[in-house]
mmCIF file of C-alpha atoms in Angstrom:
data_model
loop_
_atom_site.group_PDB
_atom_site.id
_atom_site.type_symbol
_atom_site.label_atom_id
_atom_site.label_comp_id
_atom_site.label_asym_id
_atom_site.label_seq_id
_atom_site.Cartn_x
_atom_site.Cartn_y
_atom_site.Cartn_z
ATOM 1 C CA MET A 1 13.448 112.420 34.798
ATOM 2 C CA ASP A 2 14.189 116.053 35.402
ATOM 3 C CA LEU A 3 12.211 117.654 32.567
ATOM 4 C CA SER A 4 14.043 120.943 33.020
ATOM 5 C CA LEU A 5 17.135 119.234 31.595
ATOM 6 C CA SER A 6 15.439 117.319 28.756
ATOM 7 C CA ARG A 7 17.233 117.641 25.444
ATOM 8 C CA ALA A 8 16.264 116.561 21.951
ATOM 9 C CA GLU A 9 17.296 116.980 18.371
ATOM 10 C CA ILE A 10 13.708 117.866 17.464
ATOM 11 C CA LEU A 11 11.041 119.296 19.766
ATOM 12 C CA ILE A 12 7.493 119.242 18.352
ATOM 13 C CA VAL A 13 4.884 121.590 19.820
ATOM 14 C CA GLY A 14 1.415 120.046 19.554
ATOM 15 C CA ALA A 15 0.355 116.392 19.801
ATOM 16 C CA GLY A 16 -2.749 116.549 17.630
ATOM 17 C CA ILE A 17 -2.753 114.644 14.350
ATOM 18 C CA ALA A 18 -0.103 116.925 12.782
ATOM 19 C CA GLY A 19 2.466 116.579 15.550
ATOM 20 C CA ALA A 20 1.664 112.943 16.339
ATOM 21 C CA SER A 21 1.883 111.774 12.723
ATOM 22 C CA LEU A 22 5.131 113.703 12.211
ATOM 23 C CA ALA A 23 6.685 112.166 15.322
ATOM 24 C CA ALA A 24 5.648 108.719 14.111
ATOM 25 C CA ALA A 25 7.047 109.370 10.622
ATOM 26 C CA ILE A 26 10.441 110.465 11.994
ATOM 27 C CA GLY A 27 10.489 107.583 14.456
ATOM 28 C CA ASN A 28 13.934 106.733 15.812
ATOM 29 C CA ALA A 29 15.770 108.687 13.107
ATOM 30 C CA ALA A 30 16.139 111.533 15.610
ATOM 31 C CA ARG A 31 15.747 112.133 19.328
ATOM 32 C CA ILE A 32 12.283 113.712 19.630
ATOM 33 C CA ILE A 33 10.294 115.337 22.399
ATOM 34 C CA LEU A 34 6.601 115.910 21.648
ATOM 35 C CA ILE A 35 4.930 118.428 23.965
ATOM 36 C CA GLU A 36 1.199 119.002 24.352
ATOM 37 C CA GLY A 37 -0.415 121.878 26.220
ATOM 38 C CA GLU A 38 -3.509 119.886 27.202
ATOM 39 C CA ASP A 39 -3.887 116.804 29.391
ATOM 40 C CA GLN A 40 -5.212 114.910 26.372
ATOM 41 C CA PRO A 41 -3.523 115.048 22.939
ATOM 42 C CA GLY A 42 -5.948 115.970 20.151
ATOM 43 C CA TYR A 43 -8.389 117.638 22.535
ATOM 44 C CA HIS A 44 -9.260 120.688 20.426
ATOM 45 C CA SER A 45 -9.470 119.713 16.743
ATOM 46 C CA THR A 46 -8.403 116.134 16.092
ATOM 47 C CA GLY A 47 -10.709 114.696 18.733
ATOM 48 C CA ARG A 48 -13.736 116.653 17.485
ATOM 49 C CA SER A 49 -13.472 115.882 13.789
ATOM 50 C CA ALA A 50 -16.199 114.280 11.696
ATOM 51 C CA ALA A 51 -13.388 113.365 9.350
ATOM 52 C CA PHE A 52 -13.737 111.829 5.958
ATOM 53 C CA TRP A 53 -11.266 111.142 3.168
ATOM 54 C CA SER A 54 -12.261 113.032 0.021
ATOM 55 C CA GLU A 55 -9.893 113.896 -2.806
ATOM 56 C CA THR A 56 -11.928 116.980 -3.726
ATOM 57 C CA TYR A 57 -12.094 118.347 -0.172
ATOM 58 C CA GLY A 58 -9.635 121.191 0.126
ATOM 59 C CA GLY A 59 -9.232 121.744 -3.603
ATOM 60 C CA PRO A 60 -6.354 121.063 -5.999
ATOM 61 C CA ALA A 61 -3.625 122.278 -3.620
ATOM 62 C CA VAL A 62 -4.578 119.685 -1.003
ATOM 63 C CA GLN A 63 -5.507 116.825 -3.359
ATOM 64 C CA PRO A 64 -1.955 115.486 -3.914
ATOM 65 C CA LEU A 65 -1.500 115.060 -0.158
ATOM 66 C CA THR A 66 -4.927 113.438 0.162
ATOM 67 C CA SER A 67 -4.359 111.032 -2.723
ATOM 68 C CA ALA A 68 -0.908 110.070 -1.452
ATOM 69 C CA SER A 69 -2.428 109.263 1.964
ATOM 70 C CA LEU A 70 -4.901 106.717 0.596
ATOM 71 C CA THR A 71 -2.705 103.615 0.682
ATOM 72 C CA PRO A 72 -1.338 104.071 4.225
ATOM 73 C CA LEU A 73 -4.833 104.863 5.518
ATOM 74 C CA GLN A 74 -6.239 101.782 3.794
ATOM 75 C CA ASP A 75 -3.389 99.542 4.886
ATOM 76 C CA GLY A 76 -3.852 100.692 8.470
ATOM 77 C CA GLY A 77 -7.554 99.841 8.382
ATOM 78 C CA PHE A 78 -8.585 103.427 9.114
ATOM 79 C CA LEU A 79 -11.001 103.868 6.178
ATOM 80 C CA LYS A 80 -14.572 102.701 5.661
ATOM 81 C CA PRO A 81 -16.211 103.184 2.238
ATOM 82 C CA ARG A 82 -18.807 105.975 2.229
ATOM 83 C CA GLY A 83 -19.018 107.857 -1.063
ATOM 84 C CA CYS A 84 -19.829 111.544 -1.357
ATOM 85 C CA LEU A 85 -22.745 113.172 -3.145
ATOM 86 C CA HIS A 86 -22.281 116.831 -4.092
ATOM 87 C CA VAL A 87 -25.761 118.246 -4.708
ATOM 88 C CA ALA A 88 -27.166 121.465 -6.154
ATOM 89 C CA GLY A 89 -30.618 122.959 -6.573
ATOM 90 C CA THR A 90 -29.873 126.484 -7.776
ATOM 91 C CA ALA A 91 -28.066 128.068 -10.697
ATOM 92 C CA GLU A 92 -25.248 129.054 -8.339
ATOM 93 C CA GLY A 93 -24.993 125.510 -7.060
ATOM 94 C CA ARG A 94 -24.919 124.015 -10.541
ATOM 95 C CA ALA A 95 -22.173 126.476 -11.508
ATOM 96 C CA ALA A 96 -20.220 125.369 -8.419
ATOM 97 C CA LEU A 97 -20.517 121.740 -9.517
ATOM 98 C CA ASP A 98 -19.229 122.695 -12.965
ATOM 99 C CA ARG A 99 -16.220 124.368 -11.359
ATOM 100 C CA LEU A 100 -15.591 121.334 -9.184
ATOM 101 C CA ALA A 101 -15.633 119.017 -12.184
ATOM 102 C CA ALA A 102 -13.309 121.331 -14.116
ATOM 103 C CA GLU A 103 -10.847 121.638 -11.212
ATOM 104 C CA PHE A 104 -10.331 117.892 -11.018
ATOM 105 C CA ALA A 105 -10.545 117.004 -14.703
ATOM 106 C CA GLY A 106 -7.485 114.983 -15.641
ATOM 107 C CA THR A 107 -6.403 114.324 -12.037
ATOM 108 C CA GLY A 108 -7.784 110.800 -11.834
ATOM 109 C CA VAL A 109 -10.415 111.828 -9.273
ATOM 110 C CA VAL A 110 -13.707 110.233 -10.317
ATOM 111 C CA LEU A 111 -16.781 112.483 -10.291
ATOM 112 C CA GLU A 112 -19.920 110.915 -11.775
ATOM 113 C CA PRO A 113 -22.705 113.289 -12.953
ATOM 114 C CA LEU A 114 -26.140 112.514 -11.514
ATOM 115 C CA ASP A 115 -29.590 113.707 -12.515
ATOM 116 C CA ARG A 116 -32.615 114.014 -10.271
ATOM 117 C CA ALA A 117 -33.364 110.270 -10.426
ATOM 118 C CA GLY A 118 -29.770 109.404 -9.571
ATOM 119 C CA ILE A 119 -29.810 111.693 -6.546
ATOM 120 C CA GLU A 120 -33.065 110.155 -5.311
ATOM 121 C CA ARG A 121 -31.556 106.678 -5.469
ATOM 122 C CA TRP A 122 -28.860 107.738 -3.032
ATOM 123 C CA VAL A 123 -30.935 110.086 -0.829
ATOM 124 C CA PRO A 124 -34.560 109.048 -0.323
ATOM 125 C CA GLY A 125 -36.701 112.055 0.563
ATOM 126 C CA VAL A 126 -34.456 114.643 -1.064
ATOM 127 C CA ARG A 127 -36.374 117.822 -1.947
ATOM 128 C CA ALA A 128 -37.484 118.265 -5.550
ATOM 129 C CA GLU A 129 -35.273 121.267 -6.313
ATOM 130 C CA ARG A 130 -32.109 119.207 -5.712
ATOM 131 C CA ASP A 131 -31.810 118.100 -9.322
ATOM 132 C CA THR A 132 -28.078 118.093 -10.133
ATOM 133 C CA GLY A 133 -25.265 116.138 -8.517
ATOM 134 C CA LEU A 134 -21.757 114.769 -8.732
ATOM 135 C CA TYR A 135 -20.997 111.456 -7.048
ATOM 136 C CA GLU A 136 -17.480 110.883 -5.689
ATOM 137 C CA PRO A 137 -17.303 107.103 -5.096
ATOM 138 C CA SER A 138 -13.851 107.039 -3.479
ATOM 139 C CA CYS A 139 -14.872 109.114 -0.439
ATOM 140 C CA ALA A 140 -14.506 107.225 2.850
ATOM 141 C CA ASP A 141 -14.994 107.693 6.582
ATOM 142 C CA ILE A 142 -11.838 107.918 8.697
ATOM 143 C CA ASP A 143 -11.508 106.325 12.134
ATOM 144 C CA VAL A 144 -9.876 109.411 13.605
ATOM 145 C CA ALA A 145 -9.393 108.095 17.124
ATOM 146 C CA ALA A 146 -7.714 104.922 15.887
ATOM 147 C CA LEU A 147 -5.456 106.823 13.481
ATOM 148 C CA HIS A 148 -4.361 109.328 16.130
ATOM 149 C CA ALA A 149 -3.786 106.597 18.709
ATOM 150 C CA ASP A 150 -1.776 104.612 16.172
ATOM 151 C CA CYS A 151 0.483 107.605 15.487
ATOM 152 C CA LEU A 152 1.065 108.224 19.192
ATOM 153 C CA GLY A 153 1.742 104.521 19.736
ATOM 154 C CA LYS A 154 4.292 104.361 16.917
ATOM 155 C CA ALA A 155 5.985 107.466 18.273
ATOM 156 C CA ARG A 156 6.244 106.016 21.774
ATOM 157 C CA ARG A 157 7.616 102.705 20.488
ATOM 158 C CA ALA A 158 10.265 104.636 18.545
ATOM 159 C CA GLY A 159 11.402 106.313 21.734
ATOM 160 C CA VAL A 160 9.626 109.660 21.381
ATOM 161 C CA GLU A 161 9.100 111.344 24.740
ATOM 162 C CA ILE A 162 5.533 112.673 24.966
ATOM 163 C CA VAL A 163 4.969 115.345 27.612
ATOM 164 C CA ARG A 164 1.412 116.432 28.378
ATOM 165 C CA SER A 165 0.211 119.570 30.192
ATOM 166 C CA ALA A 166 3.240 121.357 28.775
ATOM 167 C CA ARG A 167 1.851 124.685 27.635
ATOM 168 C CA LEU A 168 4.464 126.765 25.821
ATOM 169 C CA LEU A 169 5.553 129.891 27.697
ATOM 170 C CA GLY A 170 8.421 131.012 25.501
ATOM 171 C CA ALA A 171 11.300 129.891 23.308
ATOM 172 C CA ALA A 172 14.587 131.494 22.348
ATOM 173 C CA ARG A 173 17.671 130.740 20.287
ATOM 174 C CA GLU A 174 20.633 129.833 22.463
ATOM 175 C CA GLY A 175 23.941 128.241 21.479
ATOM 176 C CA GLY A 176 22.793 127.326 17.978
ATOM 177 C CA GLY A 177 19.593 125.663 19.196
ATOM 178 C CA TRP A 178 16.370 126.391 21.018
ATOM 179 C CA VAL A 179 15.642 126.662 24.712
ATOM 180 C CA VAL A 180 11.942 126.171 25.357
ATOM 181 C CA GLU A 181 10.058 127.160 28.518
ATOM 182 C CA THR A 182 6.796 125.323 29.304
ATOM 183 C CA THR A 183 4.519 124.745 32.254
ATOM 184 C CA ALA A 184 6.152 121.297 32.513
ATOM 185 C CA GLY A 185 9.707 122.598 32.618
ATOM 186 C CA ARG A 186 12.553 123.593 30.312
ATOM 187 C CA PHE A 187 13.621 121.800 27.141
ATOM 188 C CA ALA A 188 16.461 122.207 24.689
ATOM 189 C CA ALA A 189 16.405 121.183 21.025
ATOM 190 C CA ASP A 190 18.245 121.770 17.788
ATOM 191 C CA ILE A 191 14.983 122.189 15.840
ATOM 192 C CA LEU A 192 11.652 123.564 17.039
ATOM 193 C CA VAL A 193 8.609 122.299 15.107
ATOM 194 C CA ASN A 194 5.415 124.342 15.228
ATOM 195 C CA ALA A 195 2.548 121.830 14.924
ATOM 196 C CA ALA A 196 0.253 123.751 17.252
ATOM 197 C CA GLY A 197 -2.841 123.970 15.045
ATOM 198 C CA ALA A 198 -4.977 126.962 15.965
ATOM 199 C CA TRP A 199 -2.165 128.202 18.222
ATOM 200 C CA ALA A 200 0.501 128.112 15.467
ATOM 201 C CA ASP A 201 0.879 131.883 15.179
ATOM 202 C CA ASP A 202 0.926 132.208 18.977
ATOM 203 C CA VAL A 203 3.750 129.663 19.146
ATOM 204 C CA ALA A 204 5.669 131.628 16.518
ATOM 205 C CA ARG A 205 5.292 134.857 18.482
ATOM 206 C CA LEU A 206 6.436 133.175 21.708
ATOM 207 C CA ALA A 207 9.541 132.037 19.810
ATOM 208 C CA GLY A 208 10.192 135.504 18.413
ATOM 209 C CA VAL A 209 9.263 134.373 14.888
ATOM 210 C CA ALA A 210 7.043 136.421 12.579
ATOM 211 C CA PRO A 211 3.552 134.865 12.356
ATOM 212 C CA ILE A 212 2.242 133.705 8.991
ATOM 213 C CA GLY A 213 -1.412 134.549 9.533
ATOM 214 C CA ILE A 214 -2.799 131.148 10.561
ATOM 215 C CA GLN A 215 -6.460 131.888 11.313
ATOM 216 C CA PRO A 216 -8.662 129.533 13.368
ATOM 217 C CA TYR A 217 -12.305 129.088 12.363
ATOM 218 C CA ARG A 218 -15.103 127.451 14.322
ATOM 219 C CA ARG A 219 -16.888 124.469 12.736
ATOM 220 C CA THR A 220 -20.139 123.103 14.218
ATOM 221 C CA VAL A 221 -21.479 119.532 14.145
ATOM 222 C CA ILE A 222 -24.833 118.305 15.451
ATOM 223 C CA GLN A 223 -25.936 114.724 16.092
ATOM 224 C CA LEU A 224 -29.594 114.116 15.265
ATOM 225 C CA ALA A 225 -32.087 111.283 15.441
ATOM 226 C CA VAL A 226 -34.249 111.460 12.312
ATOM 227 C CA ASP A 227 -37.305 109.703 10.872
ATOM 228 C CA PRO A 228 -36.958 107.773 8.704
ATOM 229 C CA PRO A 229 -33.555 106.726 10.048
ATOM 230 C CA ALA A 230 -30.670 107.719 7.817
ATOM 231 C CA PRO A 231 -29.810 104.723 5.604
ATOM 232 C CA ALA A 232 -26.574 103.036 6.652
ATOM 233 C CA ASP A 233 -25.275 103.297 3.083
ATOM 234 C CA LEU A 234 -26.146 106.979 2.756
ATOM 235 C CA PRO A 235 -23.182 108.832 1.255
ATOM 236 C CA LEU A 236 -21.736 111.982 2.698
ATOM 237 C CA VAL A 237 -24.063 114.646 1.272
ATOM 238 C CA MET A 238 -22.425 118.013 0.589
ATOM 239 C CA ASP A 239 -24.228 121.094 -0.650
ATOM 240 C CA ALA A 240 -22.457 122.537 -3.693
ATOM 241 C CA GLU A 241 -22.713 126.051 -2.235
ATOM 242 C CA GLU A 242 -21.174 124.858 1.048
ATOM 243 C CA LEU A 243 -24.340 125.501 3.044
ATOM 244 C CA PHE A 244 -24.309 122.128 4.844
ATOM 245 C CA TYR A 245 -23.100 118.553 4.839
ATOM 246 C CA PHE A 246 -24.380 115.466 6.613
ATOM 247 C CA LYS A 247 -23.630 111.765 6.905
ATOM 248 C CA PRO A 248 -24.845 108.787 8.949
ATOM 249 C CA GLU A 249 -22.944 107.804 12.069
ATOM 250 C CA ALA A 250 -23.882 104.767 14.197
ATOM 251 C CA GLY A 251 -27.573 105.014 13.368
ATOM 252 C CA LYS A 252 -27.684 108.781 13.829
ATOM 253 C CA LEU A 253 -27.088 111.734 11.511
ATOM 254 C CA TRP A 254 -24.123 114.079 11.811
ATOM 255 C CA LEU A 255 -24.942 117.483 10.367
ATOM 256 C CA SER A 256 -22.868 120.640 9.910
ATOM 257 C CA PRO A 257 -23.829 124.062 8.534
ATOM 258 C CA HIS A 258 -20.352 124.119 6.935
ATOM 259 C CA ASP A 259 -19.666 127.180 9.071
ATOM 260 C CA GLU A 260 -16.331 128.954 9.202
ATOM 261 C CA THR A 261 -16.468 131.613 11.894
ATOM 262 C CA ALA A 262 -13.155 133.353 12.497
ATOM 263 C CA CYS A 263 -12.176 133.261 16.170
ATOM 264 C CA ASP A 264 -9.218 133.328 18.521
ATOM 265 C CA PRO A 265 -7.646 129.992 19.524
ATOM 266 C CA CYS A 266 -9.964 128.599 22.186
ATOM 267 C CA ASP A 267 -11.887 125.645 23.555
ATOM 268 C CA ALA A 268 -14.579 125.985 20.893
ATOM 269 C CA ALA A 269 -18.258 125.511 21.720
ATOM 270 C CA PRO A 270 -21.278 125.465 19.399
ATOM 271 C CA GLU A 271 -23.442 128.558 19.061
ATOM 272 C CA GLU A 272 -27.205 128.027 19.143
ATOM 273 C CA LEU A 273 -27.636 130.150 16.022
ATOM 274 C CA ASP A 274 -25.302 127.867 14.045
ATOM 275 C CA VAL A 275 -27.200 124.806 15.244
ATOM 276 C CA ALA A 276 -30.512 126.366 14.186
ATOM 277 C CA ILE A 277 -29.095 127.356 10.782
ATOM 278 C CA ALA A 278 -27.823 123.829 10.182
ATOM 279 C CA ILE A 279 -31.174 122.244 10.976
ATOM 280 C CA ASP A 280 -33.063 124.747 8.827
ATOM 281 C CA ARG A 281 -30.783 124.111 5.850
ATOM 282 C CA MET A 282 -31.138 120.348 6.193
ATOM 283 C CA GLU A 283 -34.924 120.613 6.362
ATOM 284 C CA HIS A 284 -34.846 122.526 3.074
ATOM 285 C CA ALA A 285 -32.825 119.703 1.522
ATOM 286 C CA VAL A 286 -34.661 116.557 2.704
ATOM 287 C CA ASP A 287 -38.117 115.797 4.050
ATOM 288 C CA TRP A 288 -36.929 113.784 7.046
ATOM 289 C CA ARG A 289 -38.461 114.530 10.443
ATOM 290 C CA ILE A 290 -36.073 115.419 13.260
ATOM 291 C CA LEU A 291 -36.931 113.362 16.333
ATOM 292 C CA LYS A 292 -34.261 114.663 18.665
ATOM 293 C CA ARG A 293 -31.208 116.859 18.759
ATOM 294 C CA GLU A 294 -28.875 114.674 20.793
ATOM 295 C CA HIS A 295 -25.561 116.475 20.886
ATOM 296 C CA ALA A 296 -23.697 119.408 19.395
ATOM 297 C CA TRP A 297 -20.044 120.325 19.437
ATOM 298 C CA ALA A 298 -17.546 122.568 17.701
ATOM 299 C CA GLY A 299 -13.912 122.322 16.708
ATOM 300 C CA LEU A 300 -11.307 124.589 15.178
ATOM 301 C CA ARG A 301 -10.010 124.535 11.604
ATOM 302 C CA SER A 302 -6.949 126.661 10.988
ATOM 303 C CA PHE A 303 -6.009 128.045 7.574
ATOM 304 C CA SER A 304 -3.034 129.893 6.155
ATOM 305 C CA PRO A 305 -3.765 133.006 4.054
ATOM 306 C CA ASP A 306 -3.985 130.970 0.818
ATOM 307 C CA ARG A 307 -5.759 128.042 2.542
ATOM 308 C CA ALA A 308 -2.997 125.541 1.706
ATOM 309 C CA PRO A 309 -0.951 123.923 4.490
ATOM 310 C CA VAL A 310 2.498 125.123 5.499
ATOM 311 C CA TYR A 311 5.448 122.703 5.742
ATOM 312 C CA GLY A 312 9.076 123.755 5.910
ATOM 313 C CA PHE A 313 11.771 125.735 7.681
ATOM 314 C CA ASP A 314 11.188 129.425 8.275
ATOM 315 C CA ALA A 315 13.617 131.332 6.032
ATOM 316 C CA LYS A 316 14.235 134.004 8.674
ATOM 317 C CA ALA A 317 14.309 131.900 11.843
ATOM 318 C CA PRO A 318 17.047 129.241 11.951
ATOM 319 C CA GLY A 319 15.854 125.869 13.205
ATOM 320 C CA PHE A 320 12.161 126.853 13.253
ATOM 321 C CA PHE A 321 9.954 124.492 11.231
ATOM 322 C CA TRP A 322 6.284 125.050 10.318
ATOM 323 C CA CYS A 323 3.828 122.138 10.247
ATOM 324 C CA ALA A 324 0.570 124.057 10.332
ATOM 325 C CA GLY A 325 -2.419 125.464 8.463
ATOM 326 C CA GLN A 326 -4.018 122.099 7.670
ATOM 327 C CA GLY A 327 -7.521 123.546 7.765
ATOM 328 C CA GLY A 328 -10.094 120.769 7.866
ATOM 329 C CA PHE A 329 -7.853 118.452 5.878
ATOM 330 C CA GLY A 330 -5.154 117.544 8.371
ATOM 331 C CA ILE A 331 -6.487 114.070 9.114
ATOM 332 C CA GLN A 332 -7.141 112.950 5.546
ATOM 333 C CA THR A 333 -3.661 114.164 4.519
ATOM 334 C CA ALA A 334 -1.785 113.109 7.667
ATOM 335 C CA PRO A 335 0.290 110.193 6.308
ATOM 336 C CA ALA A 336 1.584 112.042 3.230
ATOM 337 C CA ALA A 337 1.996 115.377 5.021
ATOM 338 C CA ALA A 338 3.996 113.704 7.796
ATOM 339 C CA ALA A 339 6.188 111.905 5.252
ATOM 340 C CA LEU A 340 6.821 115.199 3.437
ATOM 341 C CA ALA A 341 7.584 117.112 6.640
ATOM 342 C CA ALA A 342 9.840 114.332 7.929
ATOM 343 C CA ALA A 343 11.806 114.331 4.662
ATOM 344 C CA LEU A 344 12.275 118.101 4.842
ATOM 345 C CA LEU A 345 13.367 117.923 8.479
ATOM 346 C CA LEU A 346 15.830 115.075 7.941
ATOM 347 C CA GLY A 347 17.169 116.221 4.576
ATOM 348 C CA ARG A 348 15.834 113.163 2.793
ATOM 349 C CA ALA A 349 14.247 112.752 -0.636
ATOM 350 C CA VAL A 350 10.707 114.126 -0.822
ATOM 351 C CA PRO A 351 8.017 111.502 -1.524
ATOM 352 C CA ALA A 352 7.223 111.163 -5.226
ATOM 353 C CA GLY A 353 4.297 113.216 -6.476
ATOM 354 C CA LEU A 354 4.550 115.907 -3.791
ATOM 355 C CA ASP A 355 5.865 119.402 -4.504
ATOM 356 C CA PRO A 356 7.321 120.931 -1.330
ATOM 357 C CA GLU A 357 7.471 124.369 -2.965
ATOM 358 C CA ARG A 358 3.674 124.486 -2.884
ATOM 359 C CA TYR A 359 3.724 124.465 0.911
ATOM 360 C CA VAL A 360 6.829 126.476 1.913
ATOM 361 C CA PRO A 361 6.290 129.188 4.550
ATOM 362 C CA GLY A 362 8.305 131.640 2.469
ATOM 363 C CA ARG A 363 5.496 131.933 -0.070
ATOM 364 C CA PHE A 364 3.888 134.523 2.191
ATOM 365 C CA GLY A 365 6.908 136.824 1.959
#
């Protein structure tokens, strides 16, 4: 096929979880081309995620999307029960737990208060000062690779054309649609969807659209061997002051300093200082001995100015649709977010329980 002549009703830029799940949700309802700048879809963020499904993660603005994604994630077999323990050992941490409980009161999200003894039952070896907790039993691990592959597979079976190594060079309105220039050739589409993650503002600029202010942040994860080994049923342990989180993974421990370091879109790599900070914070939380640091990596999380995702047509750029700003919550919200975005793109009824006004790009003026 001569890619320079490829035409579609909808062209999606970015084949990470946002673009892949959207393409799958639209399916054969429209002729779609999904372009990806890298050789491997999901290379930068989706493929580096230590993802979990947590209704509290991301706050009240994200929770409806997370909750609405539960059934499709369960039905697809992508979730494994984990539980999440939010812990505090300072006055500031206890105040943060109080705020968390208040934010989700009346939402149906279960948060069980725990005292020191309750925390010890879940986390053997926890330091004495960690005396207050909230347990979130619904939290689960997500099989990210399987979910992403499933979305890409559904898209392909629906006839979506997926083009890799197609880095965007420019896009312009022409004849009531878009003409898109990439390193893989030229494309034409009625609607241009910006699902480019950390590169979302760059894509907007290349299309002559005003950027929203999508800011990438680096997040670090370290794989450790510890003694005693992390219990297989250990919950995700999150510090109430967002100083760290850790969870077991295939007999090892995955640890993050919960860092958010603003950066340009890039192939993110861990900084030694962040690794050292993470290990120090963990050692102040539990008395486990670190046997070996086995691996460290970093990914990008991209937030809009108000830290809620952005779904909808740009009010000032005809045919330009935003599907961006998912932060660290894009995987746990993918099914519901894709259903919402697909409904907005196709002019269909919005899924029940979701308020599209909360996520419109026009809220930034």
